[in-house]
Structure formats: C-alpha cells, structure tokens
GROMACS .gro file of C-alpha atoms in nm:
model
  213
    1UNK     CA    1  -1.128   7.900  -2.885
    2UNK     CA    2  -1.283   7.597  -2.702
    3UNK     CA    3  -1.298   7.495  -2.350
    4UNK     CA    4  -1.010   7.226  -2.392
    5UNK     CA    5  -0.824   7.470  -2.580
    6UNK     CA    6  -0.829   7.711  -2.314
    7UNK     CA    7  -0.752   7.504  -2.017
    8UNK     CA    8  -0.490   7.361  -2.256
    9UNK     CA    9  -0.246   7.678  -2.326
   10UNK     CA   10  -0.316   7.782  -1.961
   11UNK     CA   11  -0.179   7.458  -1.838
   12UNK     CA   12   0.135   7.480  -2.112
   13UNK     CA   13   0.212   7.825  -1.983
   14UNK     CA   14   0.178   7.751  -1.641
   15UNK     CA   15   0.420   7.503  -1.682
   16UNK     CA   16   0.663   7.621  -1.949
   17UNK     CA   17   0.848   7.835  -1.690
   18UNK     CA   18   0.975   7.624  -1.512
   19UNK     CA   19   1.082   7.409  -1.774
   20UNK     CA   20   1.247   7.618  -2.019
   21UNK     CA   21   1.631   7.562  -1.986
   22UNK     CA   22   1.856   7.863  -1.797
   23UNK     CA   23   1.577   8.170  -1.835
   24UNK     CA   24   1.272   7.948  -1.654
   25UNK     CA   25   1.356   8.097  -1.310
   26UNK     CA   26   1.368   8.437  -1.474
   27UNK     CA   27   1.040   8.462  -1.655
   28UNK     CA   28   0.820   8.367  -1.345
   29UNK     CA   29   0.730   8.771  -1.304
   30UNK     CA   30   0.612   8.766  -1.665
   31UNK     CA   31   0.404   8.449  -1.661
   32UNK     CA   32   0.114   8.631  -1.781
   33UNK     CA   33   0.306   8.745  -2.094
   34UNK     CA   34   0.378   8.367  -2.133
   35UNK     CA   35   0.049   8.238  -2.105
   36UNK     CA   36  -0.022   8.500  -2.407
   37UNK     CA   37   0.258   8.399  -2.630
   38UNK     CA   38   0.158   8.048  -2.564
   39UNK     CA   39  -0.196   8.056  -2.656
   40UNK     CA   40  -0.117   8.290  -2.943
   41UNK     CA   41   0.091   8.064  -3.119
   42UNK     CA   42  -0.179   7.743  -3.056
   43UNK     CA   43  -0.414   7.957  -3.224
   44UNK     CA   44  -0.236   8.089  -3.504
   45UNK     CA   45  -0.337   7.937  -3.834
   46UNK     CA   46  -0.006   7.960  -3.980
   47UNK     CA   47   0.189   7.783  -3.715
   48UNK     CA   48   0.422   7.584  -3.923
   49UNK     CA   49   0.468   7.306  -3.602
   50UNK     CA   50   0.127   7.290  -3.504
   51UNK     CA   51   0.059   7.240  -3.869
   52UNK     CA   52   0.311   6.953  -3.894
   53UNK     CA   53   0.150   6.865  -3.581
   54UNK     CA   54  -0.187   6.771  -3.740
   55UNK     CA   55  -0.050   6.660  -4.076
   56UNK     CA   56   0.151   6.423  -3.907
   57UNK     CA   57  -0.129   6.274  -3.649
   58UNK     CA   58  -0.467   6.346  -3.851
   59UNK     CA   59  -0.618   6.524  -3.610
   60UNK     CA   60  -0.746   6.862  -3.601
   61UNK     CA   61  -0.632   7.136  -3.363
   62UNK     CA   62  -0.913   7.056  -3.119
   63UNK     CA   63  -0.841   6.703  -3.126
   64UNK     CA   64  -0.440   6.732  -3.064
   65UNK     CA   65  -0.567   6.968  -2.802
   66UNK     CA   66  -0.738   6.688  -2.584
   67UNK     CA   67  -0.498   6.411  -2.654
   68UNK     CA   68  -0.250   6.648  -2.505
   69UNK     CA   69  -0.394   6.766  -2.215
   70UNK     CA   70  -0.503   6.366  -2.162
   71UNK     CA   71  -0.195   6.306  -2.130
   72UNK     CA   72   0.085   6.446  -1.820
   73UNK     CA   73   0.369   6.300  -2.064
   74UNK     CA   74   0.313   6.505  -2.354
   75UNK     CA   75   0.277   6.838  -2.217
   76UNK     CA   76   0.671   6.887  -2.182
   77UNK     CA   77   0.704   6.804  -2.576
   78UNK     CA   78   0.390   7.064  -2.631
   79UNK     CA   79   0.606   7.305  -2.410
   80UNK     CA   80   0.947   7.272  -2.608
   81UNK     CA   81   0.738   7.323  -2.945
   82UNK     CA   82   0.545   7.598  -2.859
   83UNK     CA   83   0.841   7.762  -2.684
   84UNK     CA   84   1.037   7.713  -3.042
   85UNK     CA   85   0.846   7.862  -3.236
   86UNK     CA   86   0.840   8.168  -3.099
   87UNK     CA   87   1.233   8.184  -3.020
   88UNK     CA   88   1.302   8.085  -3.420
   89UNK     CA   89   1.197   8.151  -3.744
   90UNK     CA   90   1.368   7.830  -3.900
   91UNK     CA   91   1.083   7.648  -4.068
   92UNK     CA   92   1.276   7.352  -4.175
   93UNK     CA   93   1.358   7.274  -3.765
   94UNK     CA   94   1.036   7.386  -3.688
   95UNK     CA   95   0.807   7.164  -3.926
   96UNK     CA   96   1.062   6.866  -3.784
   97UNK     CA   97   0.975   6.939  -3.404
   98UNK     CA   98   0.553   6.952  -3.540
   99UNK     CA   99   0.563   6.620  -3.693
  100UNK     CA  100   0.783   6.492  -3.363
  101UNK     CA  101   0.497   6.588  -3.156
  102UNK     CA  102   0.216   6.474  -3.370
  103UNK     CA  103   0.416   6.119  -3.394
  104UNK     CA  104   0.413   6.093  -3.004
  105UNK     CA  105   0.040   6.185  -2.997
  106UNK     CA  106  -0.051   5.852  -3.213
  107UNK     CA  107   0.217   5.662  -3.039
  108UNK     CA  108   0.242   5.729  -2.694
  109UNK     CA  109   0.529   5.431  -2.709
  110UNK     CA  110   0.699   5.719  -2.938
  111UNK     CA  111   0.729   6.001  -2.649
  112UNK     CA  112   1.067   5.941  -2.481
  113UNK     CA  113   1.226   5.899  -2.866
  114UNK     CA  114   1.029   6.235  -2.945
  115UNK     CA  115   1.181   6.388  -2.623
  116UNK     CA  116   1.509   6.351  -2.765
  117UNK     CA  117   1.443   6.447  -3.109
  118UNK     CA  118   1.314   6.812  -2.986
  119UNK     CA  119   1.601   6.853  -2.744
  120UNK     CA  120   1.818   6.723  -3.025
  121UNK     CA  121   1.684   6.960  -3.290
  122UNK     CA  122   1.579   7.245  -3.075
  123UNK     CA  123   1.912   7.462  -3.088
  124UNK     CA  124   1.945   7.319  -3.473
  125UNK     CA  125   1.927   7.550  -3.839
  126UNK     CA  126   1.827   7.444  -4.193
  127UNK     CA  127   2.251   7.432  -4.251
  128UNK     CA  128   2.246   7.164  -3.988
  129UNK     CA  129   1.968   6.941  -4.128
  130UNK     CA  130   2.162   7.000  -4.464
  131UNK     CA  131   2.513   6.830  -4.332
  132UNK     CA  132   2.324   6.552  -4.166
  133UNK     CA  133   2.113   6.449  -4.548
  134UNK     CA  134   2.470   6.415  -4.680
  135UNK     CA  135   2.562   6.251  -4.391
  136UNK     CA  136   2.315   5.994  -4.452
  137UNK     CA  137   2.437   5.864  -4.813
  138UNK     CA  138   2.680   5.566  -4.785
  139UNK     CA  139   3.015   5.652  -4.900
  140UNK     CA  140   3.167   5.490  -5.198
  141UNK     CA  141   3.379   5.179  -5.117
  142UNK     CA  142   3.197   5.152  -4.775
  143UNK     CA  143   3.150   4.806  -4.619
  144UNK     CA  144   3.059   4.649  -4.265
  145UNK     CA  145   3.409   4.495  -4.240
  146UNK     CA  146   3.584   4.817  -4.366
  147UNK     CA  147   3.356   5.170  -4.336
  148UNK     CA  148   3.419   5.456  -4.507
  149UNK     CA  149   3.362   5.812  -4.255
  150UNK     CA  150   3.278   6.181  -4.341
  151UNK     CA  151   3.497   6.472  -4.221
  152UNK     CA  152   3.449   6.830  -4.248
  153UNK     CA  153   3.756   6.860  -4.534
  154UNK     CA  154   3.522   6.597  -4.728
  155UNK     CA  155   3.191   6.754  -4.627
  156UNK     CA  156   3.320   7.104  -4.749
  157UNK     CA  157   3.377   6.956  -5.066
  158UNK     CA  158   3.048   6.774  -5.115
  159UNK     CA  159   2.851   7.120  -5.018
  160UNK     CA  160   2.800   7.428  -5.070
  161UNK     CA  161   2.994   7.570  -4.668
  162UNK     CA  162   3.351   7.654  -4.639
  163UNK     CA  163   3.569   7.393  -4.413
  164UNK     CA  164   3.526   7.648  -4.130
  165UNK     CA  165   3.105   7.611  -4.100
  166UNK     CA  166   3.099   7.281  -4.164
  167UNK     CA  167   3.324   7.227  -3.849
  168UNK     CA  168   3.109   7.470  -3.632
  169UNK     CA  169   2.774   7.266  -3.754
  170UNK     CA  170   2.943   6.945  -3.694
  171UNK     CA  171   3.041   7.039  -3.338
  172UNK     CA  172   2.647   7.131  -3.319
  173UNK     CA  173   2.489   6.818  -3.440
  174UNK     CA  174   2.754   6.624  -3.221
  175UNK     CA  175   2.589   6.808  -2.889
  176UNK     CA  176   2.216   6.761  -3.041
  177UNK     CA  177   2.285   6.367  -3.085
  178UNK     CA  178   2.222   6.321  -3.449
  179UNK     CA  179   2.581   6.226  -3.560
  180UNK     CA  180   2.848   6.125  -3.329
  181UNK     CA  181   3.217   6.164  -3.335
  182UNK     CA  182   3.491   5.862  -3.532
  183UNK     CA  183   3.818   5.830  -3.448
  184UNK     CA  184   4.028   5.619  -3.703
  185UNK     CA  185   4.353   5.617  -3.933
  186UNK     CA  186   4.247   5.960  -4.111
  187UNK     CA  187   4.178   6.154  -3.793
  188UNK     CA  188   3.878   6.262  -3.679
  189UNK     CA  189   3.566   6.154  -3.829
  190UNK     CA  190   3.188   6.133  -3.842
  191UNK     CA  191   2.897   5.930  -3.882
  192UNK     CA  192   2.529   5.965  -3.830
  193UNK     CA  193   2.311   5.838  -3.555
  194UNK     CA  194   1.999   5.655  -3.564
  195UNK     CA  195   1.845   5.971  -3.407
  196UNK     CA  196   1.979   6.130  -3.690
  197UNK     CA  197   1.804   5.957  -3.944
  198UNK     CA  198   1.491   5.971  -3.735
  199UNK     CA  199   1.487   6.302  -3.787
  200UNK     CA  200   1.547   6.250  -4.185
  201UNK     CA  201   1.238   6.049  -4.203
  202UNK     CA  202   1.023   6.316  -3.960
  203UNK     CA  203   1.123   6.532  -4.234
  204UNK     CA  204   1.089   6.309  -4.527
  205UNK     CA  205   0.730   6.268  -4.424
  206UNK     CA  206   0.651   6.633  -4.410
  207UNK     CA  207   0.827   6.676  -4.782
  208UNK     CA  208   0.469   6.667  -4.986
  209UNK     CA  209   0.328   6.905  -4.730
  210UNK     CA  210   0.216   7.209  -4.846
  211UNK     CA  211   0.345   7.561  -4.768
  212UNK     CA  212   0.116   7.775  -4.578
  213UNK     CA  213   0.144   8.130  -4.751
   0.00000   0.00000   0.00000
C-alpha cells in the first residue's frame, strides 16, 4: 500500500468514530480495530463501492486516494462508504453509495447532493431500490393539471411484495428522502423525489458494470 494510501485510511479511521451515528462514542476504546477494518476494506480488490468508486470517476485506487485526502469535504462521504460496507452485504445499495462518492470526487460542486444520497441510501435494501424503479414510471392517465399517485394497495399489485412490505419499505424510503408522502382524494399517496431519481441514474450508470466474482 502507498504512502497516500496509508495516511489516507489512518485519517478515515481516526475520524469515523466520531462520526458514525449513535455507536461513535462507543467505539473510541476499539479505534485500533477501526483503523483495521477501514484500511482492509480500501484495500480489498473486491470492494463492490470502491469499485463503483473508480468506475464512476476513472481513477484508480491510488488516485481516488489523493483526491480524497486533498480534500477535508470528502472524507465524511469516504467515512459513510467505508463504514457501509462493512455493516451490509447489499450490493445493489452498496455499488449506489461507490458511484455517489466517485461522482463527488470529479465534481466537488456534487458533494453536499452526494451527502444526502449516502445518508439517504445508507439504511436502504435491494427491495427498497426496487419500489422506488416502479415509482419512477408515470402512471397511466397522469398529467401536470391532474397527477396520477402510487400507493402501497397499487404498488403490491404492480410487484412481486405483499401490501404489508410494501408499506414497511415505503415508510423507509419516506425517512431516506427518495419519495415523499401525497395526500389527496384516494388517501394517502406517494411520489418520488428528485433525490430519488438521482439515485436511479447513480445506478443506471453502474448497470453495464461488471460483476467482480
């Protein structure tokens, strides 16, 4: 591992304590375990995010390496996506919070909108990316001047969940941002955001991407 790299998961780890949400205060006795789960998972070759990272920015792991440690803003986003993938093995939310990070990296104008995408998606599964790509198809009959909304009874029907899980991922993407709540004449309805479909086209641009075995 380089120079940069080192100085660049010992800064993350240093830092990630504090700013991981509820546990932070917690894990200060174990910082040392951090620091090694932190630079483990930079140098793994496998890491779906890091590998989004690079597809998504063109750079290798070197280069993402001192563009981030360039740069005070990005280490938070570094933080969140390192700390991810090692709390979940979703590769779908995963590959999303990657390409995120590697956008912000090229476009530093990008970082606050990537901020929000990785809190938005952090706590998120594959079942909740796949309510929020039906979500995004207009609904027949739809118009400016008299829209059409989803709801869970009509979301049920379009997949493949029961009413009951597609009302506990709705409640989910509502708290992550990427649909908000409707109210109108059929009750209570949804639509989704423009983070939402930022996060369809993060993920639309990591579709040819292949696999890692």
């Amino acid at each position: 591992m380089s120079d940069t790299n080192d100085r660049l998961t010992d800064e993350l780890a240093g830092s990630a304590l504090g700013l991981v949400p509820v546990i932070g205060p917690l894990l200060t006795p174990f910082g040392k375990l951090a620091s090694k789960n932190v630079r483990e998972e930079w140098v793994r070759n496998h890491s779906k995010a890091l590998r989004a990272a690079e597809r998504i920015s063109g750079m290798s792991r070197e280069e993402l390496a001192d563009n981030i440690s360039e740069d005070p803003r990005l280490i938070p986003l570094a933080i969140r996506v390192l700390y991810a993938a090692g709390m979940t093995g979703q590769d779908v939310i995963l590959r999303a919070l990657g390409a995120a990070l590697g956008e912000a990296v090229v476009d530093r104008e990008k970082i606050d909108e990537a901020e929000m995408l990785l809190i938005g998606l952090a706590d998120l599964r594959k079942q909740h990316i796949d309510i929020t790509k039906i979500m995004s198809a207009e609904l027949p009959g739809s118009t400016p001047e008299n829209p059409h909304y989803w709801h869970s009874q009509l979301l049920a029907e379009t997949s493949s969940f029961t009413r009951d899980l597609v009302n506990v991922y709705l409640s989910g993407l509502v708290r992550s941002g990427l649909i908000r709540q409707v109210d109108n004449a059929y009750g209570v309805c949804y639509e989704i955001t423009q983070l939402g479909r930022t996060a369809l086209e993060v993920l639309n641009e990591l579709a040819d991407d292949p696999q890692p075995s």
